[in-house]
CSV table of C-alpha atoms in Angstrom, one decimal:
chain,number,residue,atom,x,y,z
A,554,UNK,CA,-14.5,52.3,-208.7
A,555,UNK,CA,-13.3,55.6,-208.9
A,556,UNK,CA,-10.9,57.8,-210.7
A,557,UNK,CA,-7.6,56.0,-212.1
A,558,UNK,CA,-4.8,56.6,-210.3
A,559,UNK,CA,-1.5,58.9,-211.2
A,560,UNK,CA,1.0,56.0,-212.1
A,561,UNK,CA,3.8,58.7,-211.5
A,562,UNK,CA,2.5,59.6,-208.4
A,563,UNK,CA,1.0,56.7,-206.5
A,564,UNK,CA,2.8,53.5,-207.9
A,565,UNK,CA,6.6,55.6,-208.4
A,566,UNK,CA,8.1,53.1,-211.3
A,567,UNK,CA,10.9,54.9,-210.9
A,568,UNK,CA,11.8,53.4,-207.4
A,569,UNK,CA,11.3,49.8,-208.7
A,570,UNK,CA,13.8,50.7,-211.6
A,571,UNK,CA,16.7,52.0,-209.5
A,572,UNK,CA,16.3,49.1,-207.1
A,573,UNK,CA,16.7,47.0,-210.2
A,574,UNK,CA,19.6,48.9,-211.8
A,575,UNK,CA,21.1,48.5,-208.5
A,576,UNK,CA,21.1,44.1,-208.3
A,577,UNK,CA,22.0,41.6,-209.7
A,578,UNK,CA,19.9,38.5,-210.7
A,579,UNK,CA,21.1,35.1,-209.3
A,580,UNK,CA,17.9,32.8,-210.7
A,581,UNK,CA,14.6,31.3,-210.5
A,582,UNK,CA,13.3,30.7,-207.0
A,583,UNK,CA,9.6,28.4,-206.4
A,584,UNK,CA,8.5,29.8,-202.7
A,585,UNK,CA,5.5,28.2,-201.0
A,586,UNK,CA,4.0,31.9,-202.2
A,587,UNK,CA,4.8,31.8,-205.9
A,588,UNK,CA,7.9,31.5,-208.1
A,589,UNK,CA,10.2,34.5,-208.5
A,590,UNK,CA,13.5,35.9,-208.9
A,591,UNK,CA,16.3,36.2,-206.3
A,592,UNK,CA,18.4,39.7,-206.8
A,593,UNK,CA,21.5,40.5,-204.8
A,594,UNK,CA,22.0,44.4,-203.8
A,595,UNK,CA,25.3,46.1,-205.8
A,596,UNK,CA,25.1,48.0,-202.8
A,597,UNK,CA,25.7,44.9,-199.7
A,598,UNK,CA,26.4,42.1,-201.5
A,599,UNK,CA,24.6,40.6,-197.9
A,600,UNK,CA,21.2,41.6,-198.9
A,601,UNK,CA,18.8,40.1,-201.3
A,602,UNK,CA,15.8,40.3,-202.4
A,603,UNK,CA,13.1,38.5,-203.9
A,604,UNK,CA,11.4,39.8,-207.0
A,605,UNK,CA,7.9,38.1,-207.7
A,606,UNK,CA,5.1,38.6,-210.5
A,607,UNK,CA,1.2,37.9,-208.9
A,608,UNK,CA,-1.9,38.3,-211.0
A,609,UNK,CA,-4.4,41.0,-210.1
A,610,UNK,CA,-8.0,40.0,-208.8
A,611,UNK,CA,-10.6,41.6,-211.2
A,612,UNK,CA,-12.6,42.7,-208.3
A,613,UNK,CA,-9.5,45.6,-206.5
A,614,UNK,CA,-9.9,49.2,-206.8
A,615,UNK,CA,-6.4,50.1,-208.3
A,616,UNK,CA,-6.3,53.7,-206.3
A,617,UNK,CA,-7.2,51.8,-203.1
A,618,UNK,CA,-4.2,49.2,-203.7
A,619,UNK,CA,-1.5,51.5,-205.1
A,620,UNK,CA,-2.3,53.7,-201.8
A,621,UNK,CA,-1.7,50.7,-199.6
A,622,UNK,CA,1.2,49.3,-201.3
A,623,UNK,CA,2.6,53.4,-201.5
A,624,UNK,CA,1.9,52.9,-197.5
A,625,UNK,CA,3.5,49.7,-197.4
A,626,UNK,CA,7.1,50.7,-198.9
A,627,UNK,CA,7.4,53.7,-196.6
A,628,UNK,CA,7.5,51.6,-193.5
A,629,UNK,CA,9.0,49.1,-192.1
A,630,UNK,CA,7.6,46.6,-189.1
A,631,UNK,CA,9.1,44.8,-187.0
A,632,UNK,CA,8.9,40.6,-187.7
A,633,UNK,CA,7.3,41.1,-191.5
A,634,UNK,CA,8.7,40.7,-194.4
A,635,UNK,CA,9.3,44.3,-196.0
A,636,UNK,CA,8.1,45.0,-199.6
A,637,UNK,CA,10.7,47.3,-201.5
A,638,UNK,CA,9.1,48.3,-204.5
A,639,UNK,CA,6.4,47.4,-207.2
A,640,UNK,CA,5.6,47.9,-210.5
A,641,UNK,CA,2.3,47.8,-211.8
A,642,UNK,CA,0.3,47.9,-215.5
A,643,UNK,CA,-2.8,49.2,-215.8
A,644,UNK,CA,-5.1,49.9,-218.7
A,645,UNK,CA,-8.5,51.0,-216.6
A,646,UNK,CA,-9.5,52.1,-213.2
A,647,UNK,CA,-10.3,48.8,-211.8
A,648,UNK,CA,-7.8,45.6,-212.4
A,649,UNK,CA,-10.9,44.2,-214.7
A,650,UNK,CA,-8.1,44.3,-218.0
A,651,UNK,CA,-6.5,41.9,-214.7
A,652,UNK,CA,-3.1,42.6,-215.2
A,653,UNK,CA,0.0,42.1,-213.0
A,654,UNK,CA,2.1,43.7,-209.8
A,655,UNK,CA,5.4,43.0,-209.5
A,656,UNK,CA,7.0,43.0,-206.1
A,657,UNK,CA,10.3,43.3,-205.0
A,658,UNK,CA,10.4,41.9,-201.5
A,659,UNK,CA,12.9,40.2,-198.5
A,660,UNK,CA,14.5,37.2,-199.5
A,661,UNK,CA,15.6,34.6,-196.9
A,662,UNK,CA,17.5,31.7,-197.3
A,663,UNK,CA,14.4,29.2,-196.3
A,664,UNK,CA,11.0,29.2,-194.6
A,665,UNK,CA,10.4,27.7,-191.6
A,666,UNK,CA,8.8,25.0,-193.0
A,667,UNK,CA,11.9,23.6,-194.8
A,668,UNK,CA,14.0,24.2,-191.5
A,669,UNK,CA,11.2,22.0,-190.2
A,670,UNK,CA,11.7,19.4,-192.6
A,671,UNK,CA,15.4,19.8,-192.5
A,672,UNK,CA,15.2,18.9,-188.6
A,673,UNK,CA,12.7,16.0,-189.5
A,674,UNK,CA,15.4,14.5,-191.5
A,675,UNK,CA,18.0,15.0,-189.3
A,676,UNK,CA,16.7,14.1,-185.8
A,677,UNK,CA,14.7,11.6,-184.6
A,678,UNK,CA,11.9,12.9,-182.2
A,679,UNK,CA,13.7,15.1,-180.7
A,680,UNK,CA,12.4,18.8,-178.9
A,681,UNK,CA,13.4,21.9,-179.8
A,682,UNK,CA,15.0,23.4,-176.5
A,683,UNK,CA,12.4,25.9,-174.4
A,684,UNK,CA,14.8,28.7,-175.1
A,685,UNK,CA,14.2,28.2,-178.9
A,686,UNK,CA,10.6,27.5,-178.7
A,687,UNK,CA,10.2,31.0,-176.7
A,688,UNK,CA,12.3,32.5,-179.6
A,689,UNK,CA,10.2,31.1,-182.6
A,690,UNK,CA,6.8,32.3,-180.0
A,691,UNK,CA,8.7,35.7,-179.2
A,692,UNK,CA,9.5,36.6,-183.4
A,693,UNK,CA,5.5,36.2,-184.1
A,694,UNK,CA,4.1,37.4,-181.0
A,695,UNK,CA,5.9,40.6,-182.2
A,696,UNK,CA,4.7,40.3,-186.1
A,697,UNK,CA,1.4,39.4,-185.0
A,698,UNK,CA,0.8,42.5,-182.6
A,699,UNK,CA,2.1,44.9,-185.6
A,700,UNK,CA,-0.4,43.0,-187.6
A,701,UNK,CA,-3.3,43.7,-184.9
A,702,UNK,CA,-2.5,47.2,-184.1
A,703,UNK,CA,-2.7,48.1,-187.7
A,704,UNK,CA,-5.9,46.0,-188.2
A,705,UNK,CA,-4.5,43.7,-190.9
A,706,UNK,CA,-4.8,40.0,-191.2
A,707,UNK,CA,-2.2,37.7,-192.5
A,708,UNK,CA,-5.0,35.0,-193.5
A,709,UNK,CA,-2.3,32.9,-194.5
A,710,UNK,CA,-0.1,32.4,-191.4
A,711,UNK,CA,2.0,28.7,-191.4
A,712,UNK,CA,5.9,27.8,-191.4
A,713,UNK,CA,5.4,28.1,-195.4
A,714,UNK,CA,4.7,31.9,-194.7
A,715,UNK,CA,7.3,32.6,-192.5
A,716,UNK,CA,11.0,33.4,-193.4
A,717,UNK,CA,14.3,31.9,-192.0
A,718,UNK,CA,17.4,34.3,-192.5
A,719,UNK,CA,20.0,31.4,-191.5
A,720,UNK,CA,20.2,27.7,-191.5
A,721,UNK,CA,19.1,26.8,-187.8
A,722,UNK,CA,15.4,28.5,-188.5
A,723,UNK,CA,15.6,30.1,-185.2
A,724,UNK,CA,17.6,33.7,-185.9
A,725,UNK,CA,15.6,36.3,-186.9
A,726,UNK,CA,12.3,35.1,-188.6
A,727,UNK,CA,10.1,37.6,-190.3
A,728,UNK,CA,6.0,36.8,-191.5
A,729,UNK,CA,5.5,37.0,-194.8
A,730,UNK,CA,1.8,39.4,-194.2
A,731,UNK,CA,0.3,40.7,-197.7
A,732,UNK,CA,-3.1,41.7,-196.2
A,733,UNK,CA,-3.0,45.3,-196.4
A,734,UNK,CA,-2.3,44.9,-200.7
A,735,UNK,CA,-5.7,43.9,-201.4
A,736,UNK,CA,-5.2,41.3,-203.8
A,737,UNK,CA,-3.4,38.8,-201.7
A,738,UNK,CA,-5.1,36.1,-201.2
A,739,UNK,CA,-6.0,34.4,-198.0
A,740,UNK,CA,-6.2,30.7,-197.3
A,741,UNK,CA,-9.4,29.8,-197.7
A,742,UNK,CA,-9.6,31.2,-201.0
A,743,UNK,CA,-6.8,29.5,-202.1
A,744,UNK,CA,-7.8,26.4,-200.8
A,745,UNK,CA,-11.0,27.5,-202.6
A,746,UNK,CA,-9.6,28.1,-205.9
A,747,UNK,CA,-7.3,24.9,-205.2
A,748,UNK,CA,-8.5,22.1,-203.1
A,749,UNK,CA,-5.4,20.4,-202.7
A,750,UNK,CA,-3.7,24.0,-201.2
A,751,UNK,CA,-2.7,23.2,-197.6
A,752,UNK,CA,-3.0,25.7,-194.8
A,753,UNK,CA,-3.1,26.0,-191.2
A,754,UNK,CA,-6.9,26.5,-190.6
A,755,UNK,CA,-8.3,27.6,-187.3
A,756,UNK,CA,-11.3,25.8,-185.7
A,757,UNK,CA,-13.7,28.7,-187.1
A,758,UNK,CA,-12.4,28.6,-190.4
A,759,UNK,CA,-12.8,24.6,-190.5
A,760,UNK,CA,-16.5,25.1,-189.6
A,761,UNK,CA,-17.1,27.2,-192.4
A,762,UNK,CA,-15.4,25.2,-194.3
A,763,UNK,CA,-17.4,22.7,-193.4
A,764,UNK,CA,-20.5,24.6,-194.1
A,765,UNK,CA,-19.3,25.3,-197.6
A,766,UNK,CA,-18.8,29.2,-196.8
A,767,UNK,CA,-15.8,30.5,-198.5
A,768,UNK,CA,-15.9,34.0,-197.1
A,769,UNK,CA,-12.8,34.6,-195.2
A,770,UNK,CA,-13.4,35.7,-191.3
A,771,UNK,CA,-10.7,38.8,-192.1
A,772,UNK,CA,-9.6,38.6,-188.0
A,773,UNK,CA,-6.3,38.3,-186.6
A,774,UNK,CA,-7.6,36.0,-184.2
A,775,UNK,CA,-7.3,33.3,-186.3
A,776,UNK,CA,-3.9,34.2,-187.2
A,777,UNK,CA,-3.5,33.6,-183.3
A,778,UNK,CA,-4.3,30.2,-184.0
A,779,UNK,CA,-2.2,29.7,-186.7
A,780,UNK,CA,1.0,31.1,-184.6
A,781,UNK,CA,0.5,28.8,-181.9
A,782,UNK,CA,0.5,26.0,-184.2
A,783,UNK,CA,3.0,27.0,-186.1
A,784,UNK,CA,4.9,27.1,-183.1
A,785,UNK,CA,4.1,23.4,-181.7
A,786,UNK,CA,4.8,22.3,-185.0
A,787,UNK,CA,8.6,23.9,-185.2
A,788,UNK,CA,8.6,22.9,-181.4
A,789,UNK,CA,8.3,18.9,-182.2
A,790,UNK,CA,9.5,19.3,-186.1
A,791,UNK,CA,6.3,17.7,-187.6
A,792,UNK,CA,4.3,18.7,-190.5
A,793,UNK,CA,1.3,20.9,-189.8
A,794,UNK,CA,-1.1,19.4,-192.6
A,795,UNK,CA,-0.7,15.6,-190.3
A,796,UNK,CA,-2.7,17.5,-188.3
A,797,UNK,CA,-5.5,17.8,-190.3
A,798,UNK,CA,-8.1,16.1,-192.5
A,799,UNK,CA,-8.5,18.3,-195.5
A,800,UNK,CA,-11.3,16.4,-196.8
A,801,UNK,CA,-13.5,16.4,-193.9
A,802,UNK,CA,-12.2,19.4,-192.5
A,803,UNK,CA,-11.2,18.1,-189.3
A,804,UNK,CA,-9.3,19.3,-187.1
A,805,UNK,CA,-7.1,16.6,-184.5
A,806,UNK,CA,-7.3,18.2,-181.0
A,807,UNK,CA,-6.7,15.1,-179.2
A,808,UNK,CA,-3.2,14.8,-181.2
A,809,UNK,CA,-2.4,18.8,-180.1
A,810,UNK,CA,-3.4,17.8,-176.4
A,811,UNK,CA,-1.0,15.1,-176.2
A,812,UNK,CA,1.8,17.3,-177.9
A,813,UNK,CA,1.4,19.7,-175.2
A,814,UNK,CA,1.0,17.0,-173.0
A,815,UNK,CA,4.7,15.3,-174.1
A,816,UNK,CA,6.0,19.1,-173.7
A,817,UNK,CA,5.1,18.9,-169.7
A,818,UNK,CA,6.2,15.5,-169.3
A,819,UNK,CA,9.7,16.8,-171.1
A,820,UNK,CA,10.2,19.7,-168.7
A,821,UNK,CA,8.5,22.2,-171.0
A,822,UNK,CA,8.0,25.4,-168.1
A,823,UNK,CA,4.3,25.7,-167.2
A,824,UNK,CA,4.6,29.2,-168.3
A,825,UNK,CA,5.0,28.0,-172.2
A,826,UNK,CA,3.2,25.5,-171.9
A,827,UNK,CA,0.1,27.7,-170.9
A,828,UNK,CA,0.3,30.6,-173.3
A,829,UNK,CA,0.4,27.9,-176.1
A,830,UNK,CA,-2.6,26.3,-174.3
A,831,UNK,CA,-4.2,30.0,-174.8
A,832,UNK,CA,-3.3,30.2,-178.3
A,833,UNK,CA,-5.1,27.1,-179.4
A,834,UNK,CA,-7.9,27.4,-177.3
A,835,UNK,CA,-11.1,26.3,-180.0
A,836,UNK,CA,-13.5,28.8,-178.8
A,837,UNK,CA,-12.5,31.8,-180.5
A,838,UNK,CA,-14.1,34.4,-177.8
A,839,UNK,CA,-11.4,32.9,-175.4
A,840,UNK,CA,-8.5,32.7,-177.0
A,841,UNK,CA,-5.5,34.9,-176.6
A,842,UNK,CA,-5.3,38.1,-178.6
A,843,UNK,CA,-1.9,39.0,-180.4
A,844,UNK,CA,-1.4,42.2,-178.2
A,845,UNK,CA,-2.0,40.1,-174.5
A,846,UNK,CA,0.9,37.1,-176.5
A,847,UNK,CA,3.3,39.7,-177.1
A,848,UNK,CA,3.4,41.4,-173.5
A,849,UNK,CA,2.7,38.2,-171.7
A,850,UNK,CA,6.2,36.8,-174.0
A,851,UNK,CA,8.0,40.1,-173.1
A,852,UNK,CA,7.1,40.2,-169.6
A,853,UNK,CA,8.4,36.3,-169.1
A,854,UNK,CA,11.4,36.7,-170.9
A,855,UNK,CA,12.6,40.4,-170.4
A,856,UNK,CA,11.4,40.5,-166.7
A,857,UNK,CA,13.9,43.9,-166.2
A,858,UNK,CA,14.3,45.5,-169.5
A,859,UNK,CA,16.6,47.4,-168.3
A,860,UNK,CA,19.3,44.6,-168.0
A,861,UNK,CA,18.5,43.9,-171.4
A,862,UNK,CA,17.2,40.1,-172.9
A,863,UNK,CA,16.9,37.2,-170.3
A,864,UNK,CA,19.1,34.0,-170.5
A,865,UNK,CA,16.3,32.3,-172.5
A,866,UNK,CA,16.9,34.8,-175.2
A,867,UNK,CA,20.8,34.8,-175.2
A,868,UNK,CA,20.7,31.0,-175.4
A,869,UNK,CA,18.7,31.5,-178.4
A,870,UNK,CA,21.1,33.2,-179.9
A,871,UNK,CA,24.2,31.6,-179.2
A,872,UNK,CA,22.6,28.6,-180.6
């Protein structure tokens, strides 16, 4: 597994300490990724974090994660959730001893998926405007390419996974994308490990389901899927999992049709209604990749980039 790793020069405790000398703790907080604590910065009393404690898969080579996580703190990327620091234990070269990583992570004020049920609440049946939709398409088209260019895989991609920084769900919205630390765990194995773990599953991933295979298809195509659903769902404020059946692994394309359907008959712009049509296309092989979503979504909304963001987009952000 090869040789252990220099704590003091691969996993730098010392950064996670000073971030920690420098907040304050405000409480307990259950996300739809684990339970943690929320810290506010001495610094900007405006930004928090959220510091969370994961156990380690026995299986990980400990240099290979603490390189990616070293890799991971450096930069930043645009749409995903930024890890801060860690701190990690470790009593042999591979996490066999399984022990723990701390991370110390973005902390929004909701996920998508409670703005979603905030909405469901609150409205009855009623759209989100285009200009919103394009917003909510536009924030993960751009995650999504960073997470293709770089050849990672969120495997976990749903309104649970993605973060809200104000009350409306539609300001800035960042994925929460652990694929390049090892140990995450995707989807399917969580739905493995825990039948009654809900997920947005793509038509591939159902089949193998299906089949009994467990071994993740590690592709961002399916995270393709996943956005686009994620996207109809916020669009008409329902509940990904009623589009499923998680014991038969079914998948309800009729029900999707006739949401994109009621989004023509609406007013919906052929031009939205298309690209989602692309994301959710079954076949695999033909649907949209990440990279061809985000320029086809920048070329409709920022036609002249040198005037700067269309109307769509400043609607968006008035509202």
């Amino acid at each position: 597994m090869g040789n252990q790793p220099a704590i003091t020069q691969k996993q730098k405790p010392e950064a996670y300490q000073q971030l920690i000398d420098n907040t304050t703790p405000l409480g307990k907080y259950a996300s739809t990724f684990g339970s943690g604590e929320v810290l506010r910065d001495n610094s900007d009393p405006k930004k928090y974090y959220f510091e969370i404690t994961l156990p380690m898969k026995a299986s990980v080579d400990a240099d290979t994660f603490a390189r990616e996580l070293e890799f991971r703190e450096k930069h930043s990327y645009p749409c995903l959730a930024q890890i801060h620091a860690h701190k990690q234990v470790l009593n042999s070269q591979c996490f066999a001893d399984a022990h723990k990583v701390t991370f110390v992570m973005d902390y929004a004020i909701l996920t998508l998926y409670d703005a979603i049920k905030d909405r469901i609440d609150k409205l009855d049946g009623q759209l989100l405007p285009e200009e919103q939709a394009w917003f909510v398409f536009d924030k993960l088209a751009t995650g999504g390419k960073t997470l293709e260019d770089y050849k990672f895989f969120s495997g976990d991609l749903s309104p649970k996974t993605v973060l809200c920084f104000d009350n409306s769900g539609t300001s800035d919205l960042k994925i929460v994308e652990m694929s390049m630390v090892t140990p995450w765990r995707t989807s399917v194995e969580r739905h493995r490990e825990d039948s009654s773990y809900r997920a947005i599953f793509a038509p591939e991933q159902l089949e193998n389901l299906r089949r009994g295979e467990f071994a993740e298809l590690k592709v961002p195509i399916a995270d393709v899927f996943a956005a686009g659903m994620t996207v109809l769902c916020t669009t008409f404020a329902e509940n990904f999992e009623e589009f499923y059946n998680y014991t038969t692994y079914e998948l309800a394309n009729d029900k999707i049709f006739k949401r994109i359907l009621k989004l023509k008959s609406e007013g919906y712009s052929d031009q939205f209604t298309d690209i989602l049509v692309r994301c959710l296309t079954i076949n695999p092989n033909e649907r949209i990749t990440f990279n061809e979503l985000y320029n086809t979504i920048q070329d409709y909304l920022f036609p002249d980039r040198q005037r700067g963001p269309s109307v769509l987009i400043q609607n968006a952000r008035r509202n």
